[in-house]
Every structure is written in C-alpha cells, then in structure tokens.
Coordinates of C-alpha atoms and ligand atoms in Angstrom, one line a residue:
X274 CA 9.0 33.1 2.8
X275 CA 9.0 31.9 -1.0
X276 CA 5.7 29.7 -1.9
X277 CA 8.3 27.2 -3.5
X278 CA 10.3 25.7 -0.8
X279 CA 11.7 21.9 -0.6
X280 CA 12.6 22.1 3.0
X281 CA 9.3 21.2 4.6
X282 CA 8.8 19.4 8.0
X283 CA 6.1 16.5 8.7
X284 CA 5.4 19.5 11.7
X285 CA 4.6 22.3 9.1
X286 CA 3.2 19.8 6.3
X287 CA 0.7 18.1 9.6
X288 CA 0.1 22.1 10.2
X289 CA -1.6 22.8 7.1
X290 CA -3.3 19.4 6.8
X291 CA -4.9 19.3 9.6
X292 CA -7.1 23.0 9.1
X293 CA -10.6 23.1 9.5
X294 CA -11.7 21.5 5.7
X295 CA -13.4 25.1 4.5
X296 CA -10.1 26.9 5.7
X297 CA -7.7 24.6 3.7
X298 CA -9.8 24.7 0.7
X299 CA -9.8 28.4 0.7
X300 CA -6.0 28.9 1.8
X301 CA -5.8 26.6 -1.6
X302 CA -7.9 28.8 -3.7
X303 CA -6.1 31.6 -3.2
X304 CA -2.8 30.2 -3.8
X305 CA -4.3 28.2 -6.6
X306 CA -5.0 31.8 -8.3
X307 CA -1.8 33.2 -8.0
X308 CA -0.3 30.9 -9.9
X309 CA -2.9 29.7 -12.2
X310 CA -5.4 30.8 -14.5
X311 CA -8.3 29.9 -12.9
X312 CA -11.1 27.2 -14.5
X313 CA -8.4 26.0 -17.0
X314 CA -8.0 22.3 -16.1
X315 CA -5.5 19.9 -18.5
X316 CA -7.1 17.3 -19.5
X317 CA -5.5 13.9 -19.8
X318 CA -6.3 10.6 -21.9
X319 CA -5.4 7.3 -20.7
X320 CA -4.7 3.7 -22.8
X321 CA -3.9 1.1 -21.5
X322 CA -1.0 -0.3 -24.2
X323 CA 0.0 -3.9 -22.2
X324 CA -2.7 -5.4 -20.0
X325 CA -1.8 -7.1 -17.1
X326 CA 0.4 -10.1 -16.1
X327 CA 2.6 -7.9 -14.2
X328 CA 5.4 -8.7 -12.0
X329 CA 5.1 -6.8 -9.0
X330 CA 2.0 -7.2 -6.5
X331 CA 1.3 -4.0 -6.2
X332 CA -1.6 -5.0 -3.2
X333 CA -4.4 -2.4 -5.4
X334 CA -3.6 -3.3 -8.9
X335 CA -6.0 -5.4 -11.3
X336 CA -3.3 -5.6 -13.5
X337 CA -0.5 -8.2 -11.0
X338 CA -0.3 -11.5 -12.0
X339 CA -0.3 -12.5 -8.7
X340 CA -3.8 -12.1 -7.9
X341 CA -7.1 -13.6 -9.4
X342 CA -8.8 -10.2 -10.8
X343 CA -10.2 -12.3 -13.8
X344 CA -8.6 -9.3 -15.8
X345 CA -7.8 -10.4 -19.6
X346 CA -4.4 -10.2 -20.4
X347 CA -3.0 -8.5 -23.4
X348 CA -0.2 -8.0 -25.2
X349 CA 1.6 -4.8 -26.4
X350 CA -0.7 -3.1 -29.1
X351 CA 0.4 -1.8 -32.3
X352 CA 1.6 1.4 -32.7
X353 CA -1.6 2.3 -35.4
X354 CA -3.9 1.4 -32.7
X355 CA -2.4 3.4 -30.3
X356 CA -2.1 6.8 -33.1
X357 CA -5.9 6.3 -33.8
X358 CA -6.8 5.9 -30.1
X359 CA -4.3 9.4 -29.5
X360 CA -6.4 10.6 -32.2
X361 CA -9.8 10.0 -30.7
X362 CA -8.5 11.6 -27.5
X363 CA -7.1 14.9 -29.8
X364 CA -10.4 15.4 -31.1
X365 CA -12.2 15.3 -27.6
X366 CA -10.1 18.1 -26.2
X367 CA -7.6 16.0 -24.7
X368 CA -4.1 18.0 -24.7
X369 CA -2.2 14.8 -23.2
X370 CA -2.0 11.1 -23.9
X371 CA -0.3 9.0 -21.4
X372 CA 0.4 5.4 -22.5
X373 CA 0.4 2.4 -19.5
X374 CA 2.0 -0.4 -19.6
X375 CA 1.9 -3.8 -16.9
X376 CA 6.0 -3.4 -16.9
X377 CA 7.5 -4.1 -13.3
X378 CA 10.6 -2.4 -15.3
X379 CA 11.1 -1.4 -19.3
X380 CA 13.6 -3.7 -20.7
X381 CA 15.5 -3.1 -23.8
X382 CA 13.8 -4.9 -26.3
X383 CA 11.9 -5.0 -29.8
X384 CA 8.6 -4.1 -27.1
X385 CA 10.4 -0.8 -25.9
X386 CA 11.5 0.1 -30.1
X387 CA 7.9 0.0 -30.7
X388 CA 6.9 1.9 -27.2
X389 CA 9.5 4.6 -28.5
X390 CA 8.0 4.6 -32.2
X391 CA 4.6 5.0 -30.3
X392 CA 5.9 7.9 -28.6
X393 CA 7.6 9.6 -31.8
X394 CA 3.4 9.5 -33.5
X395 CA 1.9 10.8 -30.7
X396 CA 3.7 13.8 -30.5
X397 CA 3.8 14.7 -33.8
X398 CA 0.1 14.4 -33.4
X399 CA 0.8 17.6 -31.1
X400 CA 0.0 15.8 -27.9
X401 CA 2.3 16.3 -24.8
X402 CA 3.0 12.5 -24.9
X403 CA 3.1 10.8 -21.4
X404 CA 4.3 7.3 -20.1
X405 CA 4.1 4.7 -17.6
X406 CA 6.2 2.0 -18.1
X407 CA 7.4 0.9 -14.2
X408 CA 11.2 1.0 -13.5
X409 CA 13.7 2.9 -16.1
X410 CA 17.2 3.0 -16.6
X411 CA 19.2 6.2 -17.0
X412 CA 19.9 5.4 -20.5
X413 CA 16.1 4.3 -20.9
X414 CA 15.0 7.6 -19.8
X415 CA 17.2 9.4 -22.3
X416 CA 15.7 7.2 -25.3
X417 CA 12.3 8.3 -24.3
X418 CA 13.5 11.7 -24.0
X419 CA 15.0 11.4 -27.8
X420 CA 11.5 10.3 -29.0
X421 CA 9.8 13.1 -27.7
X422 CA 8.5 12.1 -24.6
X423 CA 7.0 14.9 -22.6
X424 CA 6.3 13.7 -19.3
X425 CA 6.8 10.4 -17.5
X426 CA 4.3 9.1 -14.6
X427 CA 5.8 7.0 -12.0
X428 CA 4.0 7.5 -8.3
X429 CA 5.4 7.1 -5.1
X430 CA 2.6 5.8 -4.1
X431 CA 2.2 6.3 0.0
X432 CA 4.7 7.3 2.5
X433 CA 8.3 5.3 2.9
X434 CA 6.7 3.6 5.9
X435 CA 4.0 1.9 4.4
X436 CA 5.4 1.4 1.6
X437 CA 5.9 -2.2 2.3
X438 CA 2.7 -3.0 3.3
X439 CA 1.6 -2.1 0.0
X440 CA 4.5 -3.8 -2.3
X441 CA 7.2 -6.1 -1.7
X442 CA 8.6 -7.0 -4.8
X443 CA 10.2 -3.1 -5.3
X444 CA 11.6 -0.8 -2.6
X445 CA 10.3 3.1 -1.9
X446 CA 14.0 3.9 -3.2
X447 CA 13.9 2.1 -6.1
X448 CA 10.6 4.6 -7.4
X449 CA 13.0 7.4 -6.3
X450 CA 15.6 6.1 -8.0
X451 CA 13.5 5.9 -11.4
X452 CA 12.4 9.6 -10.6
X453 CA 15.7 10.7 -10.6
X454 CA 16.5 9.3 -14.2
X455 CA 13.7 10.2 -15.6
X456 CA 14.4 14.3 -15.0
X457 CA 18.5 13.9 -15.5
X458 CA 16.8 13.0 -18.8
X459 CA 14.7 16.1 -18.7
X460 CA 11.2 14.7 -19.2
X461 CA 8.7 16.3 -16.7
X462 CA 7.6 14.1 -14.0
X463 CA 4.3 13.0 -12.8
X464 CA 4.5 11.7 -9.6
X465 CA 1.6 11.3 -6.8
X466 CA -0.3 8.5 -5.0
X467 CA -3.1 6.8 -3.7
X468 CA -5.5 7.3 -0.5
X469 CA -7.0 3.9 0.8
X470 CA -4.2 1.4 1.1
X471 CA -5.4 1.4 4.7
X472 CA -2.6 4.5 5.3
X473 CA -3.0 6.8 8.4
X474 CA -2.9 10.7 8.1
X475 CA 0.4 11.0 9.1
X476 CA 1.4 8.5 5.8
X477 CA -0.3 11.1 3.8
X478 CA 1.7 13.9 5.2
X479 CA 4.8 11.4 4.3
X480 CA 3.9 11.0 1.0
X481 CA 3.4 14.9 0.4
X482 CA 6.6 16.0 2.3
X483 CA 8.8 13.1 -0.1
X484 CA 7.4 14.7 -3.2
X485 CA 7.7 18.6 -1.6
X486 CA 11.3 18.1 -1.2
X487 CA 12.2 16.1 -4.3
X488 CA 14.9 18.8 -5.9
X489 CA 11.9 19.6 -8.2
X490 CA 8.3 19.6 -7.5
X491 CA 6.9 17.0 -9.9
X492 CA 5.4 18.9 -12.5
X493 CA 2.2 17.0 -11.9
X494 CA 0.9 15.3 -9.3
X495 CA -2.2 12.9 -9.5
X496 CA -4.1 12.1 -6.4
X497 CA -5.8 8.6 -6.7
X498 CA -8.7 7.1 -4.4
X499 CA -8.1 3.6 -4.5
X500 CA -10.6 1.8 -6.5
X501 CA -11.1 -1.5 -5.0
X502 CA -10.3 -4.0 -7.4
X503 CA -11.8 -8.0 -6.6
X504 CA -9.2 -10.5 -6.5
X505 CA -6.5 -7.9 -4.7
X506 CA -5.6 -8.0 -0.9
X507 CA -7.5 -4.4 -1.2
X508 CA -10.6 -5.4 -2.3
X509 CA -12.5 -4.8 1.2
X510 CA -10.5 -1.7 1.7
X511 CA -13.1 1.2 2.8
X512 CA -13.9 3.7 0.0
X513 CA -12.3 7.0 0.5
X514 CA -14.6 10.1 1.4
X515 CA -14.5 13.5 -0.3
X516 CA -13.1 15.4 2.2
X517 CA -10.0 13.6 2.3
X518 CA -9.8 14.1 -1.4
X519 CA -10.0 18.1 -0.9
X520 CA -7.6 17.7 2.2
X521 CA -5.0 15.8 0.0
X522 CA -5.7 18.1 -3.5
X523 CA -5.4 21.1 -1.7
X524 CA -2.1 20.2 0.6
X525 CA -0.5 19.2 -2.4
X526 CA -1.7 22.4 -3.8
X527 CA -0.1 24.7 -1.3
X528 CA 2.8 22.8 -1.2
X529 CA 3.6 22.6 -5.2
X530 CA 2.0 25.9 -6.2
X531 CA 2.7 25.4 -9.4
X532 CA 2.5 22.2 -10.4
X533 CA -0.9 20.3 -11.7
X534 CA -2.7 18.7 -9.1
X535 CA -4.7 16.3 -10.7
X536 CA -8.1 14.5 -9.6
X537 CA -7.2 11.0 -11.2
X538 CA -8.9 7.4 -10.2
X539 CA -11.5 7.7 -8.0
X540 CA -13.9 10.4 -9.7
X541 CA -16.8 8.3 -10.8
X542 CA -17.6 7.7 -6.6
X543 CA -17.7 11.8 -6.8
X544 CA -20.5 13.9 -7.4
X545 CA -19.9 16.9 -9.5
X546 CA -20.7 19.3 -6.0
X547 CA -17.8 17.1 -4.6
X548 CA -15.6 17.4 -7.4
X549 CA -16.4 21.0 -7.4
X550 CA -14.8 21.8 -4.1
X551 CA -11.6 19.6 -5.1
X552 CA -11.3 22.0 -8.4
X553 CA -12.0 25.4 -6.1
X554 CA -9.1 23.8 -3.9
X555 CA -6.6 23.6 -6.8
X556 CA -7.5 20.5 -8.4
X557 CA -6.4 21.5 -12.4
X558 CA -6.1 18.5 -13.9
X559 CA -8.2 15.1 -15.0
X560 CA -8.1 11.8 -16.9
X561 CA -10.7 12.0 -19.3
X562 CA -12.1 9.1 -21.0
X563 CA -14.3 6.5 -20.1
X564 CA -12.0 4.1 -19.2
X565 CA -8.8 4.8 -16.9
X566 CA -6.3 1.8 -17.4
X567 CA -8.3 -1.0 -16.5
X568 CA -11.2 0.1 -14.5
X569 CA -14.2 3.0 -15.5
X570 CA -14.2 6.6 -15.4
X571 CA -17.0 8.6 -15.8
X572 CA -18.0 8.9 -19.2
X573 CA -16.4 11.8 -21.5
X574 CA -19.8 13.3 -21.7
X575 CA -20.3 13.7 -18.2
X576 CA -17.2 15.5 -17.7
X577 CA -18.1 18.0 -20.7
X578 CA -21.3 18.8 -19.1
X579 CA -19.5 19.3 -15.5
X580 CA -17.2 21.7 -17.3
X581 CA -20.1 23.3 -18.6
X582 CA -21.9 23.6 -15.1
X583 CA -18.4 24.7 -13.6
X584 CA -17.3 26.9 -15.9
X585 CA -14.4 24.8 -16.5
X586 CA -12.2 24.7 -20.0
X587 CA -9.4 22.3 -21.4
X588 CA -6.2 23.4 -21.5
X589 CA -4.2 23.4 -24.5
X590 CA -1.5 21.2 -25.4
X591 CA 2.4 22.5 -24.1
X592 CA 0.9 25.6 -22.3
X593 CA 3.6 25.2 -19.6
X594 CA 6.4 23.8 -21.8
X595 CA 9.4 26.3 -22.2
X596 CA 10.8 24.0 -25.2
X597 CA 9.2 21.4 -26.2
X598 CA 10.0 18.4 -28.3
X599 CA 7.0 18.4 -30.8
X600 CA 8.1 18.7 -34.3
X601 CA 5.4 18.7 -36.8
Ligands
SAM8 N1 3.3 -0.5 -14.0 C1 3.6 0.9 -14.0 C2 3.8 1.4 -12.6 O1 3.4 0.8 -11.6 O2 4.4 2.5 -12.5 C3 2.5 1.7 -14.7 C4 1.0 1.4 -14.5 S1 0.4 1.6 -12.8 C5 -1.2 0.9 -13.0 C6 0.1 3.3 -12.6 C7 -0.4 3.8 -11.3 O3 -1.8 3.6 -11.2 C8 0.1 3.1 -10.0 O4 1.3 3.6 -9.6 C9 -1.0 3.5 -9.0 O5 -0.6 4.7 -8.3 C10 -2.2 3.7 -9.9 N2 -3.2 2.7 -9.6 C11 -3.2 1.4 -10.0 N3 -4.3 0.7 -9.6 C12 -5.0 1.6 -8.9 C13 -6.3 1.4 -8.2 N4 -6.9 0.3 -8.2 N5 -6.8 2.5 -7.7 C14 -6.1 3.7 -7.7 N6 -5.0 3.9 -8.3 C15 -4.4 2.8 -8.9
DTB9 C1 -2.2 7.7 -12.0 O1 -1.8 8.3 -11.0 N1 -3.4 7.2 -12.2 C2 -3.6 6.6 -13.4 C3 -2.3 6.9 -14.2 N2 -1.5 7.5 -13.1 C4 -1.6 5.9 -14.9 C5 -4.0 5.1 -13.3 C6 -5.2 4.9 -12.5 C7 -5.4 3.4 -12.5 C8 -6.7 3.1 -11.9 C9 -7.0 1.6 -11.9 C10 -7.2 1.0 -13.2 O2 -7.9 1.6 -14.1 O3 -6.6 0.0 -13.5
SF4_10 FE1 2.4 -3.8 -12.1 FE2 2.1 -1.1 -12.1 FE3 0.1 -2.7 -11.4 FE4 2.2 -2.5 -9.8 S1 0.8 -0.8 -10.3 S2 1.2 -4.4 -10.4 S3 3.8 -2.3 -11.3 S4 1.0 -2.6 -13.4

C-alpha cells in the first residue's frame, strides 16, 4: 500500500496511535528517513502583526476580546517594522516568517493593502512568507497568492466533535471551508491543532484522520500543547505530558510522510531529552524566537545550543518549493 493515502479510518488511524510509545516513535523514524533528510529541521519565525481584541472566543486564546487576559491590544504595525523584524529572523537562520494577526476573518480593507504590501517585502527578503489572518475569501486567497504568499496557517484545531466546546462563534466547516480557498489559490497550507482543550484520544485521532484525508496533506502541520492562558475558560486546563506530544508528532508523521510536522507552542514545558524523542519521531519543524504570538518560547539561544547537542541544522529557505514566488 502507498505511504500517501487519504482514505484512512478512525479504526486504522486508533491502530497506530495506540502502539506501545517506543514502537510508534521508531515506526516514525523510519518513515521519517525515507522521506526526509534526517536532522534538517525548518525553522520558523513568528510576529505577532495585530494584537488582540478579536472576535471569536476561541476558549485558549489570550488574544479574544471576550475574555479578561489583561493582554495589551495593538493595532496593525507598519510594514518597516515588520521588514526589519523579517530581517532579524533572516539573520538568525530562520527560512520562514509567518505573520499573525487577531482577525476572526480578513476583510477587504486599507488593513489587508498593507498586510499584502507586508507580504510582497518579506519575500523579496527571500523568506517563504507565511500568514494567519482567520477566515478568507476565495478571491482573498488569490490576492495573497499574487503577493507572494508562500504558505497560509489556518488550524483545524481538534476533531469536528469538539469542536464546539472549544469555539462557538465559527463552525469546523467554516476552517475547512477557508482551507479549501486558500490551496484553489495555490499557497501551501499549514494546518494542525492543539492537545489540551480537555479532548479525549479518540478527538485526536479525529483531528489527524480530517487533515489525512483533506485532498492534500497540508504541507505542514503544527502540533500545539495548549499553553494555559489566565483569563480564558482554559486556564486550569491540565498541562499536556510528553508522550502525548511524541504520540501525536509521530501519528501525524506516519500519516503525512511528507509533510513538516512541526513542534510549535508548547516547547518551553519540554526538556531538550523530551524534545529529542519528538524530533527522532519525525518532528522537522519549530517556531524560533523568543516570543510565539503572544506568549514565550524558549529563547533563540537555547534552541541553537539544542541543535548543537542534537546534531540538528536549519533548513534553508524554498527547499521543498517546486516554483516559487520569490523574485529578487
Ligand atoms: N486569528 C487567526 C486564527 O485563529 O486562525 C490567527 C492567529 S491564532 C492565534 C493561530 C493559532 O494559534 C490558533 O489556531 C491555535 O491553534 C493556536 N493557539 C492560539 N492560542 C494558543 C494557546 N494558548 N496554546 C496553544 N496554541 C494556541
Ligand atoms: C500555530 O499552530 N501555532 C502558532 C502559529 N500556528 C500561529 C501560534 C501559537 C500561539 C501560542 C499562544 C500565543 O503565543 O499567543
Ligand atoms: Fe481570534 Fe485566532 Fe485567537 Fe481565535 S485563535 S480568538 S480567531 S486570534
């Protein structure tokens, strides 16, 4: 049976899940190798562009305006600001700068002409330029596209089930929806979720089986440990542990062989040992940085030094890209 299937049943997905943790992680490895080039890991820089005062209520997001997280709310930055921050990010060894902004949805507006001009900079920069912007239109997606967008994150989140418990102020379908626009459009897609929104195992196998048998794997896929935020109805949520960090990084690995599976929020409650097992179980990606959107990372020097220890290296920049749209 080909590795890259988009048939897969809860049964089979549950199957693989569910192995003893060493026999996963291994099973990952090796499929991890065979598509890979082992100890290259993409590393990805974060900014936050529009702080907060968002719309939805997301139930583990600092950023929704209708909880009390005492986060300070700021407006869209200027597109300088954002070039030298892209800069900063270049020069560390990042290879790609995604930009997030506290949108429930992009509207068409003199905020989404400067987004797009942000997007044009940062790619000539030589950056695969990345975005989160909450809902888009087909004809949004395309605009982005023209720019030079590279890839667009928009995560599903948990399974369809729980979905509600999570958010009520957007359904599962329309993420999907937004999904769908954004590769008609032919940007890449970034699409993954978070463990901790009080989800069982079998949510977690939903969530994996949706993005499995999307009509394209998502060429990444970031797995999030929720980071409890004060304020939000998630704040006493119980931390996540390691091992359900390998079991989800390396199911998503056998499932989307080729796509990036990347270790994103959640890392600075990690030791580098447990971080280590995640990247031996086909982990290959990272945000970078000390900062993530709104809450800390660990800091950029840490990460160089695990690197170091690991035997780790950066990817570069459009490595995977069979055209790309970076014209300098
Ligand atoms: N507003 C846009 C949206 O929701 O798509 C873009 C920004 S939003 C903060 C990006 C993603 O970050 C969310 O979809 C969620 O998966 C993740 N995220 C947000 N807060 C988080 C938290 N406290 N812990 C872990 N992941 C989080
Ligand atoms: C993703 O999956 N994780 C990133 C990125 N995509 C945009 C965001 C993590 C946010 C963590 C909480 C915060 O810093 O506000
Ligand atoms: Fe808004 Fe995105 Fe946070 Fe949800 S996750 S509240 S859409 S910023």
């Amino acid at each position: 049976m080909s590795d890259i299937r988009h048939n897969w049943t809860k049964e089979e997905i549950s199957e693989i899940y569910n192995r003893p943790l060493l026999t996963l992680a291994l099973d990952a490895a090796i499929m991890h190798r065979k598509y890979h080039k082992e100890g290259e890991v993409q590393v990805s820089s974060l900014l936050s562009i529009k702080t907060g005062g968002c719309k939805e209520d997301c139930g583990y997001c600092s950023q929704s305006a209708k909880y009390n997280t005492g986060l300070q709310v700021l407006a869209l930055m200027q597109v300088n600001d954002v070039v030298t921050a892209a800069e900063k990010a270049k020069a560390g060894g990042a290879s790609r700068f995604c930009m997030g902004a506290a949108w429930r949805e992009v509207r068409d507006n003199s905020d989404f002409d400067r987004v797009l001009e942000m997007v044009q900079s940062v790619n000539e920069l030589g950056l695969e330029v990345c975005c989160t912007l909450g809902m888009l239109t087909a004809e949004q997606a395309e605009r982005l596209a023209q720019a030079g967008l590279y890839a667009y994150n928009h995560n599903i989140d948990t399974s369809k089930e729980h979905y509600s418990e999570v958010i009520s102020t957007r359904t599962y379908d329309d993420r999907l929806n937004t999904i769908n626009n954004v590769r008609k459009a032919g940007i890449t897609v970034c699409s993954g979720g978070i463990i901790g929104l009080g989800e069982t195992d079998t949510d977690r196998i939903g969530m994996l089986q949706t993005l499995v048998n999307l009509p394209t794997h998502p060429e990444s896929v970031p797995i999030n440990a929720l980071v409890p935020v004060a304020g939000t109805p998630m704040e006493d949520n119980k931390r996540v542990s390691f091992d359900e960090m390998v079991r989800m990084v390396a199911t998503a690995r056998l499932l989307m062989p080729k796509s990036a599976v990347r270790l994103s929020a959640g890392r600075l409650e990690m030791s580098i040992a447990e971080q280590a097992l995640c990247f031996m179980a086909g982990a290959n990606s990272i945000f970078a940085g000390d900062k993530l959107l709104t809450t800390a990372n660990p800091e950029f020097n840490a990460d160089m030094e695990m690197f170091k220890i690991l035997g780790l290296s950066p990817k570069a920049a459009y490595a995977d890209a069979e055209h790309h749209h970076h014209h300098n």
